[in-house]
Amino acid sequence: MKLSLRALREFVDFQGSARELSDLLAGLGFPTDGIAHSGQGLDQVVVGQVLTKKKHPQADRLNLLTVSIGAETLPIVCGAQNMVEGDFVALAPVGARVPGKDGSGLDIKEAKIRGETSKGMCCSLAELALSGDSDGIWILPKQKITSEHLGKKLNTLFDLEDWILDVDVTPNRPDMMSVRGAARELAAKLGTKMKPLNFAKWKAGPATFPIVESHSDCYGFAACHVTGVRYGESPESLRNFVEAAGSRSISNLVDVTNKVLFGLGHPIHFFDAEKVDLQSLQARRAKSGERLTLLGGKTIELTTEDLVIADKTGPLSLAGIMGGEASSVTSSTKSIVIEVAAFNPRLIRTSARRHELSSESSMRFERGLTPHRLDEVMEYALSLVKEVSGFESASGSKVVDKQIKIKDVQWDRSRVEAKIGALKLSDEDVFKLLKRLDYEVTPKGSTVLIQFPWYRVDCQFLEDVMEDVARIIGYEELEKRRLRIEEPVESLLKSRSVENLKRPLEQSFISAGFVEVINLSFSSEQAETRLGFSKEIGHMHYVNLSNPLQADRDILRGRLLPGLVQKAVFNYLHGEDEIRLFETARCFWFDKSRVELPIVEEERLACVWLPRVTDEKKMWASRVDPYFVFKGLVEKLWSAYRWTAKPTIDRPSLHPQNWSALGCGFYGELHPRIVKGLDISGRVFVGEWTLDIAEKKSKYETPDQYPAIDMDVCFVLDRSVKAAEILNCFQKTKAAHVENMALYDEYSAPELGEGKRSLTFTIRYRSKERTLTSDEVKQSHDALVAGALRQFATFGIALR
Amino acid sequence: MLSKDMIGALESYYSKALTELEFVKTTADVERIRVSYLGKKGLISEILAKLKDLTPDQKKEVGQVGTRVRGDLETKLVSLQSKLGEAELDQKLVRDSFDTTMPGVFFASGSQHPIKKVLNECIEILRRAGLVDVYGPEVELEDYCFDRLNFKPGHAARDMQATFFVKDSDVPVVMRTHTSPVQVRVLLEAAQNNFALPIRIQAPGRVYRVDDDRTHSPMFHQIEGLGVDQWSSMGDLRAVLDFFFRQFFDQGVKVRFRPSYFPFTEPSVEVDVSCVFCRGQGCKVCKQSGWLEVAGAGMVHPEVFSLCGWDPSKVQGWAFGMGIERLAMLKLGISDLRLFFENRLSFLRGGSL
């Protein structure tokens, strides 16, 4: 909300600076986003009078003026067109410095513009930072300025300096969306008095007027018929008030509605009484199919969820949001109907959203205004109409829901102190403080009843009272305590044990050279399926968003790899080296069959490796195929964990051979066709796993006491036989004393024969009870070798 | 050969050997000399081999000389061997060494994401303050995200957190806009568990809002704290946050409460810390105020207790929440939020904390 320091001083006696005001409001819970200082350069600007005006000979859009400032007459080249000879203007002579349109300061220098000398500038309101925008230069009002004033500084003639604070108002405080609200908070804090407002009385009018269809839609409605008004320009003070609040001055009557809106925070509406049937004036739901042309000319289609002010001819205005064009106040208006009402904030909010209309008025009604003091608002409006236009008669009536009561609560000092700490003030002092905020304090037997201010909408608990007490006293004055650690009752949300395992797991990926990334959870079906993933997993499908930020980020990701591979490519294209990325995050699936929340959230880990090294790092580059580097790394990283759930994870399109399942997941080489589609060259290794994991139990045993005997065996056989098949075969033989076995060499050469290779295994034999004899070992070893020779006879197996 | 001649020969070979030893340069020379005098067929060895043909007296006489000569020679050889050996090793190490200015084997360096670093640090500090970390779903019932936290339907407060909605669900489901629904889950669960007290939890995690510009990301991280029992006051909330920020920044940091509004706390406060860049003197980062806004907090609203099945007249507690990205930017001196989610390796691998 824009809060003018000058406007504030109409409501409260405050002599402090804008900065002090800003600090005080921040301390009360309403911080300031910025302070604008307007009317600053007026001591640099003098009154001038346009003596002659003719076109610039070289430029159609420019005018050559001669401007008198009393002592001398200056030649001025001016881009604006809105002056005529004889007009008084705001002239900044050479050497002056004015705020400029962007507020950064503008120094006036003598200049030659297209061959013509200019010795100063005729200023617009915007150039003097008196208005956000303005058409043409500022023509000074003739009723105020005469030729006597020529050459006089503007700050001696106009009182225009002001400070505008941009105050953040929390949504629970509609009352603070007004100058009076801010003034009231300030007065309470400083212990000063508010200035009294002017009110003008109105007479009771016909009882049937106005009509309220439903009190749950319209809490109260006061209408007053005012005759003999005079449409015209606003006086300077009224114009300044509404412009300082960020509005534009339109006419005396419209400006009055805005002064009430900004001043009291209660929006009101003026209808042209001649365009309204008073006897049927009512607040009602719109009928389906009704249409209304709003101020500004936009026509909207109404629904039964819209609240309108209507008469027998149909809707006149969209209640609380915007007036209708047909019934609006114009220059021919002679009498008006003033509407002061309180509406259900939900209706206003949904209506404003549906029609995409947000106004200063709807913003206030949405936050909630009470019907308790409609008369006060009416009488303040009337006094303003009287002041700026005058009127002959004012009569009307109001309808208010009697069920709406101002809430109250019993004072309980011990509860207050239990929550905000021991108070230094006595009860009496606390009550005094509350009264300054419009609370009513009534002793009732041995207790005290605290009634909330009539304008506070969401107060009902003692906590609300506590907050106001704490706010006014200041939080720094409240009791402080020392940190007290209590052993908590453990809540049993299930993901926690995984969280504790995730950290060391992540650390080991980091130690293995992987860089952790955080991708956003948003994705698109196209991005998700690019790697060859399917759109569904069983009966589950992607989680779709109703209101995505962008059309291509309209689902939640179901796997981590699509986003992770994309980031690897992104880094590749930026010339990054040795790209190893990993991410742990949740993946989301929509599962309608689930009770309560139809979403599956699965914690996962994925990694990607683009083994690329630039020349500077090629020295010592490994000659091992990167698949085996990746395999070794991944198996090592997972070696301490086991999976506690069954695998549900699906795979992208992988190389037909180079991959393997591992726990609830897989690792391997991305299919070269997919890699080609990513516009990169080289090989891409990926892995993804669910994190339903547990730590493998550590087993601590006495180290072996007897020596091991290692025996080798070397076969030549067809390439089609996998190393693992031979190891499996060894295992099946169940030879005695075998402790361990491993492949340790692979060798290919033409002399081995076409399609053959040689594999060398080492087998370790050991007994826990004694030292083995060479005969025992030989017996076991021969059995293993014989078994393999038998099983792979058809693959041309031979000892080498 | 006579025993006299044998003694003479031994003495003569001995002195000859000593003379030769004076000129040796290498361990190989030493070895050659050893072999030629003391080897199996060495000059001295051959004489000594003939001892067996002598009489016992002669044997004794020649033997004494032989033992002395051989012992002396051996000692001299060993000491020369080791002296020359060391010098030769030194030379060899210099001669054979490779170019150590060549690079080491390249290892890619991994790193933790800066947001995770800061998040984990926050979790650790709050654990030390006695708060157990719990985790809730990121896609949440609208009821838990708003209604039970006293965001009334149709209330303007709902607009404070622009919300992503999930399609096709029978019950309204949203991307959680804050970590506070974890409060609801914990309170509901504890209510079913005989209202066990005290509750001391922290809820770290991802949250989502419909917002995307220089200073807002549609996904970001928060950490939340909740303490419920029968005695905790604003003063205790203050103590927890004092501890947290002093541990997170440094012990010189001051904490300030300013009144504010959140639907789920009453009273509600904004939490400021004295500016960590200028120590509260006023600078560009704190816009000359000397303070940085870092968290929101307050006493749990009685309506939240009621909506989660508790009797608000019997319990009380505090809650706070803060944005991890904000803390990370302050702590790591990062000025552009977007760097966190762009995920360029050269940024992520950047210096350590």
GROMACS .gro file of N, CA and C in nm, chain A residues 21 166 179 197 238 317 331 339 372 389 397 481 501 532 543-544 548 643 659 713 715 743 750 764:
model
   72
   21LEU      N    1   0.895   0.701   1.042
   21LEU     CA    2   0.765   0.639   1.022
   21LEU      C    3   0.783   0.495   0.973
  166ASP      N    4   0.604   0.265   0.056
  166ASP     CA    5   0.539   0.148   0.001
  166ASP      C    6   0.533   0.043   0.112
  179VAL      N    7  -0.506   0.495   0.529
  179VAL     CA    8  -0.427   0.594   0.602
  179VAL      C    9  -0.469   0.594   0.749
  197LEU      N   10  -1.221   1.335   1.271
  197LEU     CA   11  -1.262   1.349   1.131
  197LEU      C   12  -1.390   1.431   1.125
  238LEU      N   13  -0.745   1.762  -0.236
  238LEU     CA   14  -0.806   1.632  -0.263
  238LEU      C   15  -0.729   1.560  -0.374
  317SER      N   16  -2.371  -0.261  -1.106
  317SER     CA   17  -2.228  -0.269  -1.082
  317SER      C   18  -2.194  -0.408  -1.031
  331SER      N   19  -2.015   1.424  -1.604
  331SER     CA   20  -2.016   1.570  -1.587
  331SER      C   21  -2.158   1.625  -1.579
  339GLU      N   22  -2.328   0.428  -0.216
  339GLU     CA   23  -2.338   0.290  -0.166
  339GLU      C   24  -2.222   0.266  -0.070
  372HIS      N   25  -2.004  -0.302   1.074
  372HIS     CA   26  -2.039  -0.239   1.202
  372HIS      C   27  -2.046  -0.087   1.197
  389SER      N   28  -1.812   1.978  -0.325
  389SER     CA   29  -1.917   2.009  -0.423
  389SER      C   30  -2.037   2.077  -0.359
  397SER      N   31  -3.110   0.490   0.393
  397SER     CA   32  -3.118   0.398   0.506
  397SER      C   33  -3.021   0.285   0.485
  481ARG      N   34   1.455  -1.679   2.712
  481ARG     CA   35   1.493  -1.796   2.793
  481ARG      C   36   1.618  -1.861   2.738
  501LEU      N   37   2.087  -4.321   0.568
  501LEU     CA   38   2.174  -4.399   0.481
  501LEU      C   39   2.216  -4.319   0.359
  532GLY      N   40   1.391  -4.343  -2.407
  532GLY     CA   41   1.333  -4.474  -2.434
  532GLY      C   42   1.253  -4.529  -2.318
  543VAL      N   43   0.230  -3.777  -1.298
  543VAL     CA   44   0.150  -3.680  -1.224
  543VAL      C   45   0.142  -3.554  -1.310
  544ASN      N   46   0.021  -3.517  -1.348
  544ASN     CA   47   0.000  -3.397  -1.430
  544ASN      C   48  -0.036  -3.278  -1.344
  548PRO      N   49   0.069  -2.561  -1.484
  548PRO     CA   50   0.216  -2.557  -1.497
  548PRO      C   51   0.263  -2.416  -1.533
  643TRP      N   52   1.896  -5.395  -0.090
  643TRP     CA   53   1.764  -5.336  -0.114
  643TRP      C   54   1.659  -5.410  -0.034
  659TRP      N   55   2.511  -5.380  -2.009
  659TRP     CA   56   2.437  -5.333  -1.893
  659TRP      C   57   2.416  -5.449  -1.798
  713VAL      N   58   4.435  -7.177  -1.333
  713VAL     CA   59   4.403  -7.264  -1.445
  713VAL      C   60   4.374  -7.176  -1.565
  715PHE      N   61   4.229  -7.169  -1.959
  715PHE     CA   62   4.157  -7.240  -2.066
  715PHE      C   63   4.168  -7.162  -2.195
  743LEU      N   64   3.844  -6.439  -1.209
  743LEU     CA   65   3.912  -6.431  -1.338
  743LEU      C   66   4.027  -6.333  -1.321
  750PRO      N   67   4.584  -6.457  -3.259
  750PRO     CA   68   4.551  -6.543  -3.374
  750PRO      C   69   4.591  -6.688  -3.349
  764ARG      N   70   4.149  -6.981  -0.480
  764ARG     CA   71   4.219  -6.983  -0.351
  764ARG      C   72   4.159  -7.092  -0.262
   0.00000   0.00000   0.00000
